[in-house]
Amino acid sequence: MSELVEMNSSPVVANPPSQLHIIQSASSTPSPHLNEHSIPKTPKSPFSGIMTPLASPMKKAIASMHTYLEEVGHLTKLDPQDSWLPITESRNGNAYYAAFHTLSSGIGFQALLLPLAFTTLGWVWGIISLSLAFVWQLYTLWLLIQLHESVPGTRYSRYLRLSMVAFGERLGKILALFPTLYLAGGTCVSLIMMGGSTLKIFFHTVCGTTCNANSLSTVEWYIVFVCSAIILTQLPNLNSIAGVSLIGATTAVTYCTLTWVLSVSKIRPMGVSYEPVRTKSDVGNICSVLNALGIIAFAFRGHNLVLEIQGTMPSTVKNPSSVPMWKGVKFSYLIIACCLFPMAVGGYWAYGNLIPANGGLLSALDEYHRNDTSRVILGLTSLFVVINCLTSFQIYAMPAFDNLEFRYTSNKNGPCPWWLRTGIRVFYGCLTFFISVALPFLKSLAGLIGGIALPVTLAYPCLMWIRIKKPQKFSSMWWLNWLLGSIGMILSVLLVFGAIWTIATQGIPIHFFKPE
């Protein structure tokens, strides 16, 4: 699918781009040795005072062409289909919107599992692994932002499209289609599980013994969550949910801070130990470490959305979209770092190896400090988790909506009618709900999910840079990206193997259609 590229409203000039560039250079770049007063004046014609019918139109055409060259810089192609799809139909985004979306997609319930990774890695290697992963993923984010407009006149507003351009249409689809759809759909399923179960906890916390806390089952709480999410999905496009993302980002930062501050401020439970958990076999220990690294990788999600977020911004040669996008990303990841590192370090300090395997820090807070913590604070924390899950569902579902609508617009050569767009989003909500009920053990597969998603975050952007930008062989950028890309792919295979081994040896409670 070709990408939509923006044009200024000025009329298109008939000259080819090479001639336009020459005209711009000749007309707008004076010699560096001349100033405004020393430039020789063209002698006036004796007829210069006489206005001709063509004088004013020609002057306007030249001025219009000059403005066009300055603001756009090159002729572009338009694809009307992109103006019909929810990711690119609105291009009035800015750095603030980018920060809201990046925060909402980059921080969430997966951060609650970080102390669980420390139980295997220990203090030193846990902090080192978390720091390296943070720097690595921030670098690959910068690569993707620069690759968004790597070809003049073309914008790659979807991760899959950029992968197809970099690796070829067939190989690009094989490499990127499943991981990106898995990240979008799998994350939405996880959000339903987390949001629905936290709704149940919120109800128990607020009601206590004053009302019937068993009035709704877990599945029914899932239904409440999904219905709320489907209502929010009716917002038409990615820019229209900027306010929703702001609310989600605010609640995520709030509950992350509340959770680790409460955990650190309370008396630690009896029996807290910081000795890394070990198994009887060396292979089991290695796989446990790999599974912990997968949990850290799962915490740094969102790379499959950065191109889509940048695609909602206007872009010209003078003001490329990469500038506000990078500003928004830097601001958001500063806040993300202020949340993730205290969550991991503070949570592990408070509970050590007593961190529950399911739910992480939130479950630990509920298990060990329910009786010595204000019910209002516990209720607010649970409510903020639910709100964040609802808002994150919107941004992670948007690529799926975009892909489904793309099928229709390709066949019909026109935008989706409102009733079909509504039906698509209701169908997607029902499908993710069905999966969350049918496969409730998916939330125990954080390490496996992290291993599958790791190439999208840490490996593919480096390899895309080499394929598209073609840095000089054996230069620093060439070596750096080859090294990181290769390590990322090897690490992904090891993480998947480690997660599968851990599941096979330690086991997980597999039960279908019985969410707890």
PDB file of N, CA, C and O in Angstrom, residues 74-113:
ATOM      1  N   HIS A  74       9.645  19.182  -2.656  1.00  0.00           N
ATOM      2  CA  HIS A  74       9.649  18.165  -3.695  1.00  0.00           C
ATOM      3  C   HIS A  74       8.198  17.801  -4.015  1.00  0.00           C
ATOM      4  O   HIS A  74       7.324  17.916  -3.191  1.00  0.00           O
ATOM      5  N   LEU A  75       8.002  17.366  -5.271  1.00  0.00           N
ATOM      6  CA  LEU A  75       6.672  16.922  -5.668  1.00  0.00           C
ATOM      7  C   LEU A  75       6.371  15.579  -5.013  1.00  0.00           C
ATOM      8  O   LEU A  75       7.242  14.741  -4.842  1.00  0.00           O
ATOM      9  N   THR A  76       5.141  15.376  -4.633  1.00  0.00           N
ATOM     10  CA  THR A  76       4.776  14.157  -3.932  1.00  0.00           C
ATOM     11  C   THR A  76       3.575  13.499  -4.595  1.00  0.00           C
ATOM     12  O   THR A  76       2.847  14.126  -5.362  1.00  0.00           O
ATOM     13  N   LYS A  77       3.395  12.250  -4.253  1.00  0.00           N
ATOM     14  CA  LYS A  77       2.238  11.504  -4.740  1.00  0.00           C
ATOM     15  C   LYS A  77       1.194  11.425  -3.642  1.00  0.00           C
ATOM     16  O   LYS A  77       1.524  11.322  -2.476  1.00  0.00           O
ATOM     17  N   LEU A  78      -0.045  11.435  -4.035  1.00  0.00           N
ATOM     18  CA  LEU A  78      -1.133  11.320  -3.065  1.00  0.00           C
ATOM     19  C   LEU A  78      -1.837   9.982  -3.235  1.00  0.00           C
ATOM     20  O   LEU A  78      -2.094   9.539  -4.344  1.00  0.00           O
ATOM     21  N   ASP A  79      -2.118   9.353  -2.135  1.00  0.00           N
ATOM     22  CA  ASP A  79      -2.916   8.125  -2.138  1.00  0.00           C
ATOM     23  C   ASP A  79      -4.193   8.419  -1.367  1.00  0.00           C
ATOM     24  O   ASP A  79      -4.168   8.511  -0.149  1.00  0.00           O
ATOM     25  N   PRO A  80      -5.320   8.583  -2.064  1.00  0.00           N
ATOM     26  CA  PRO A  80      -6.566   8.933  -1.361  1.00  0.00           C
ATOM     27  C   PRO A  80      -6.968   7.903  -0.320  1.00  0.00           C
ATOM     28  O   PRO A  80      -7.647   8.222   0.640  1.00  0.00           O
ATOM     29  N   GLN A  81      -6.518   6.661  -0.487  1.00  0.00           N
ATOM     30  CA  GLN A  81      -6.934   5.610   0.445  1.00  0.00           C
ATOM     31  C   GLN A  81      -6.482   5.912   1.871  1.00  0.00           C
ATOM     32  O   GLN A  81      -7.185   5.589   2.827  1.00  0.00           O
ATOM     33  N   ASP A  82      -5.326   6.535   2.016  1.00  0.00           N
ATOM     34  CA  ASP A  82      -4.834   6.829   3.356  1.00  0.00           C
ATOM     35  C   ASP A  82      -5.715   7.832   4.087  1.00  0.00           C
ATOM     36  O   ASP A  82      -5.751   7.841   5.313  1.00  0.00           O
ATOM     37  N   SER A  83      -6.393   8.673   3.355  1.00  0.00           N
ATOM     38  CA  SER A  83      -7.285   9.643   4.005  1.00  0.00           C
ATOM     39  C   SER A  83      -8.582   8.996   4.471  1.00  0.00           C
ATOM     40  O   SER A  83      -9.390   9.640   5.125  1.00  0.00           O
ATOM     41  N   TRP A  84      -8.767   7.719   4.164  1.00  0.00           N
ATOM     42  CA  TRP A  84      -9.966   6.999   4.611  1.00  0.00           C
ATOM     43  C   TRP A  84      -9.688   6.086   5.805  1.00  0.00           C
ATOM     44  O   TRP A  84     -10.617   5.505   6.364  1.00  0.00           O
ATOM     45  N   LEU A  85      -8.433   5.917   6.152  1.00  0.00           N
ATOM     46  CA  LEU A  85      -8.057   4.956   7.192  1.00  0.00           C
ATOM     47  C   LEU A  85      -7.831   5.652   8.527  1.00  0.00           C
ATOM     48  O   LEU A  85      -7.361   6.798   8.565  1.00  0.00           O
ATOM     49  N   PRO A  86      -8.139   4.985   9.636  1.00  0.00           N
ATOM     50  CA  PRO A  86      -8.153   5.660  10.944  1.00  0.00           C
ATOM     51  C   PRO A  86      -6.802   6.166  11.428  1.00  0.00           C
ATOM     52  O   PRO A  86      -6.753   7.081  12.244  1.00  0.00           O
ATOM     53  N   ILE A  87      -5.693   5.607  10.944  1.00  0.00           N
ATOM     54  CA  ILE A  87      -4.389   6.086  11.402  1.00  0.00           C
ATOM     55  C   ILE A  87      -4.004   7.382  10.713  1.00  0.00           C
ATOM     56  O   ILE A  87      -3.472   8.309  11.353  1.00  0.00           O
ATOM     57  N   THR A  88      -4.275   7.502   9.421  1.00  0.00           N
ATOM     58  CA  THR A  88      -3.774   8.643   8.646  1.00  0.00           C
ATOM     59  C   THR A  88      -4.859   9.590   8.149  1.00  0.00           C
ATOM     60  O   THR A  88      -4.549  10.509   7.388  1.00  0.00           O
ATOM     61  N   GLU A  89      -6.117   9.412   8.520  1.00  0.00           N
ATOM     62  CA  GLU A  89      -7.146  10.304   7.995  1.00  0.00           C
ATOM     63  C   GLU A  89      -7.072  11.693   8.623  1.00  0.00           C
ATOM     64  O   GLU A  89      -7.605  12.652   8.093  1.00  0.00           O
ATOM     65  N   SER A  90      -6.381  11.810   9.771  1.00  0.00           N
ATOM     66  CA  SER A  90      -6.180  13.118  10.392  1.00  0.00           C
ATOM     67  C   SER A  90      -4.692  13.323  10.604  1.00  0.00           C
ATOM     68  O   SER A  90      -4.020  12.491  11.219  1.00  0.00           O
ATOM     69  N   ARG A  91      -4.161  14.445  10.086  1.00  0.00           N
ATOM     70  CA  ARG A  91      -2.723  14.730  10.197  1.00  0.00           C
ATOM     71  C   ARG A  91      -2.491  16.083  10.862  1.00  0.00           C
ATOM     72  O   ARG A  91      -1.718  16.898  10.378  1.00  0.00           O
ATOM     73  N   ASN A  92      -3.166  16.318  11.968  1.00  0.00           N
ATOM     74  CA  ASN A  92      -2.957  17.574  12.698  1.00  0.00           C
ATOM     75  C   ASN A  92      -2.355  17.325  14.078  1.00  0.00           C
ATOM     76  O   ASN A  92      -2.565  18.076  15.012  1.00  0.00           O
ATOM     77  N   GLY A  93      -1.593  16.225  14.199  1.00  0.00           N
ATOM     78  CA  GLY A  93      -0.947  15.905  15.470  1.00  0.00           C
ATOM     79  C   GLY A  93       0.218  16.843  15.766  1.00  0.00           C
ATOM     80  O   GLY A  93       0.645  17.638  14.929  1.00  0.00           O
ATOM     81  N   ASN A  94       0.757  16.746  16.974  1.00  0.00           N
ATOM     82  CA  ASN A  94       1.889  17.578  17.391  1.00  0.00           C
ATOM     83  C   ASN A  94       2.701  16.825  18.441  1.00  0.00           C
ATOM     84  O   ASN A  94       2.427  15.659  18.736  1.00  0.00           O
ATOM     85  N   ALA A  95       3.709  17.506  18.993  1.00  0.00           N
ATOM     86  CA  ALA A  95       4.593  16.865  19.974  1.00  0.00           C
ATOM     87  C   ALA A  95       3.825  16.437  21.229  1.00  0.00           C
ATOM     88  O   ALA A  95       4.150  15.414  21.843  1.00  0.00           O
ATOM     89  N   TYR A  96       2.808  17.209  21.612  1.00  0.00           N
ATOM     90  CA  TYR A  96       2.026  16.860  22.799  1.00  0.00           C
ATOM     91  C   TYR A  96       1.251  15.571  22.566  1.00  0.00           C
ATOM     92  O   TYR A  96       1.226  14.675  23.421  1.00  0.00           O
ATOM     93  N   TYR A  97       0.587  15.478  21.411  1.00  0.00           N
ATOM     94  CA  TYR A  97      -0.146  14.261  21.081  1.00  0.00           C
ATOM     95  C   TYR A  97       0.805  13.062  21.063  1.00  0.00           C
ATOM     96  O   TYR A  97       0.468  11.974  21.544  1.00  0.00           O
ATOM     97  N   ALA A  98       2.005  13.263  20.477  1.00  0.00           N
ATOM     98  CA  ALA A  98       2.990  12.178  20.412  1.00  0.00           C
ATOM     99  C   ALA A  98       3.384  11.724  21.814  1.00  0.00           C
ATOM    100  O   ALA A  98       3.506  10.515  22.075  1.00  0.00           O
ATOM    101  N   ALA A  99       3.577  12.673  22.720  1.00  0.00           N
ATOM    102  CA  ALA A  99       3.942  12.328  24.095  1.00  0.00           C
ATOM    103  C   ALA A  99       2.814  11.562  24.777  1.00  0.00           C
ATOM    104  O   ALA A  99       3.058  10.562  25.476  1.00  0.00           O
ATOM    105  N   PHE A 100       1.562  12.010  24.571  1.00  0.00           N
ATOM    106  CA  PHE A 100       0.420  11.330  25.197  1.00  0.00           C
ATOM    107  C   PHE A 100       0.323   9.885  24.708  1.00  0.00           C
ATOM    108  O   PHE A 100       0.188   8.938  25.499  1.00  0.00           O
ATOM    109  N   HIS A 101       0.373   9.703  23.367  1.00  0.00           N
ATOM    110  CA  HIS A 101       0.245   8.361  22.803  1.00  0.00           C
ATOM    111  C   HIS A 101       1.413   7.462  23.222  1.00  0.00           C
ATOM    112  O   HIS A 101       1.215   6.278  23.527  1.00  0.00           O
ATOM    113  N   THR A 102       2.628   8.009  23.208  1.00  0.00           N
ATOM    114  CA  THR A 102       3.803   7.209  23.559  1.00  0.00           C
ATOM    115  C   THR A 102       3.765   6.793  25.019  1.00  0.00           C
ATOM    116  O   THR A 102       4.102   5.651  25.359  1.00  0.00           O
ATOM    117  N   LEU A 103       3.348   7.694  25.883  1.00  0.00           N
ATOM    118  CA  LEU A 103       3.223   7.346  27.303  1.00  0.00           C
ATOM    119  C   LEU A 103       2.157   6.285  27.507  1.00  0.00           C
ATOM    120  O   LEU A 103       2.349   5.316  28.252  1.00  0.00           O
ATOM    121  N   SER A 104       1.020   6.452  26.845  1.00  0.00           N
ATOM    122  CA  SER A 104      -0.087   5.508  27.020  1.00  0.00           C
ATOM    123  C   SER A 104       0.280   4.120  26.514  1.00  0.00           C
ATOM    124  O   SER A 104      -0.104   3.112  27.112  1.00  0.00           O
ATOM    125  N   SER A 105       1.042   4.059  25.404  1.00  0.00           N
ATOM    126  CA  SER A 105       1.419   2.756  24.838  1.00  0.00           C
ATOM    127  C   SER A 105       2.693   2.195  25.451  1.00  0.00           C
ATOM    128  O   SER A 105       2.931   0.992  25.397  1.00  0.00           O
ATOM    129  N   GLY A 106       3.519   3.053  26.050  1.00  0.00           N
ATOM    130  CA  GLY A 106       4.819   2.619  26.544  1.00  0.00           C
ATOM    131  C   GLY A 106       4.865   2.250  28.003  1.00  0.00           C
ATOM    132  O   GLY A 106       5.869   1.696  28.472  1.00  0.00           O
ATOM    133  N   ILE A 107       3.822   2.570  28.755  1.00  0.00           N
ATOM    134  CA  ILE A 107       3.810   2.228  30.173  1.00  0.00           C
ATOM    135  C   ILE A 107       2.432   1.677  30.520  1.00  0.00           C
ATOM    136  O   ILE A 107       1.420   2.140  30.012  1.00  0.00           O
ATOM    137  N   GLY A 108       2.420   0.660  31.353  1.00  0.00           N
ATOM    138  CA  GLY A 108       1.139   0.050  31.705  1.00  0.00           C
ATOM    139  C   GLY A 108       1.338  -1.111  32.651  1.00  0.00           C
ATOM    140  O   GLY A 108       2.321  -1.175  33.399  1.00  0.00           O
ATOM    141  N   PHE A 109       0.409  -2.047  32.600  1.00  0.00           N
ATOM    142  CA  PHE A 109       0.406  -3.146  33.574  1.00  0.00           C
ATOM    143  C   PHE A 109       1.661  -4.005  33.484  1.00  0.00           C
ATOM    144  O   PHE A 109       2.046  -4.658  34.460  1.00  0.00           O
ATOM    145  N   GLN A 110       2.338  -4.038  32.301  1.00  0.00           N
ATOM    146  CA  GLN A 110       3.538  -4.864  32.178  1.00  0.00           C
ATOM    147  C   GLN A 110       4.656  -4.401  33.109  1.00  0.00           C
ATOM    148  O   GLN A 110       5.528  -5.190  33.493  1.00  0.00           O
ATOM    149  N   ALA A 111       4.623  -3.128  33.509  1.00  0.00           N
ATOM    150  CA  ALA A 111       5.632  -2.625  34.442  1.00  0.00           C
ATOM    151  C   ALA A 111       5.497  -3.272  35.821  1.00  0.00           C
ATOM    152  O   ALA A 111       6.477  -3.377  36.568  1.00  0.00           O
ATOM    153  N   LEU A 112       4.287  -3.718  36.160  1.00  0.00           N
ATOM    154  CA  LEU A 112       4.062  -4.352  37.458  1.00  0.00           C
ATOM    155  C   LEU A 112       4.805  -5.679  37.595  1.00  0.00           C
ATOM    156  O   LEU A 112       5.017  -6.172  38.707  1.00  0.00           O
ATOM    157  N   LEU A 113       5.217  -6.266  36.462  1.00  0.00           N
ATOM    158  CA  LEU A 113       5.895  -7.566  36.492  1.00  0.00           C
ATOM    159  C   LEU A 113       7.404  -7.437  36.600  1.00  0.00           C
ATOM    160  O   LEU A 113       8.102  -8.459  36.754  1.00  0.00           O
TER     161      LEU A 113
END
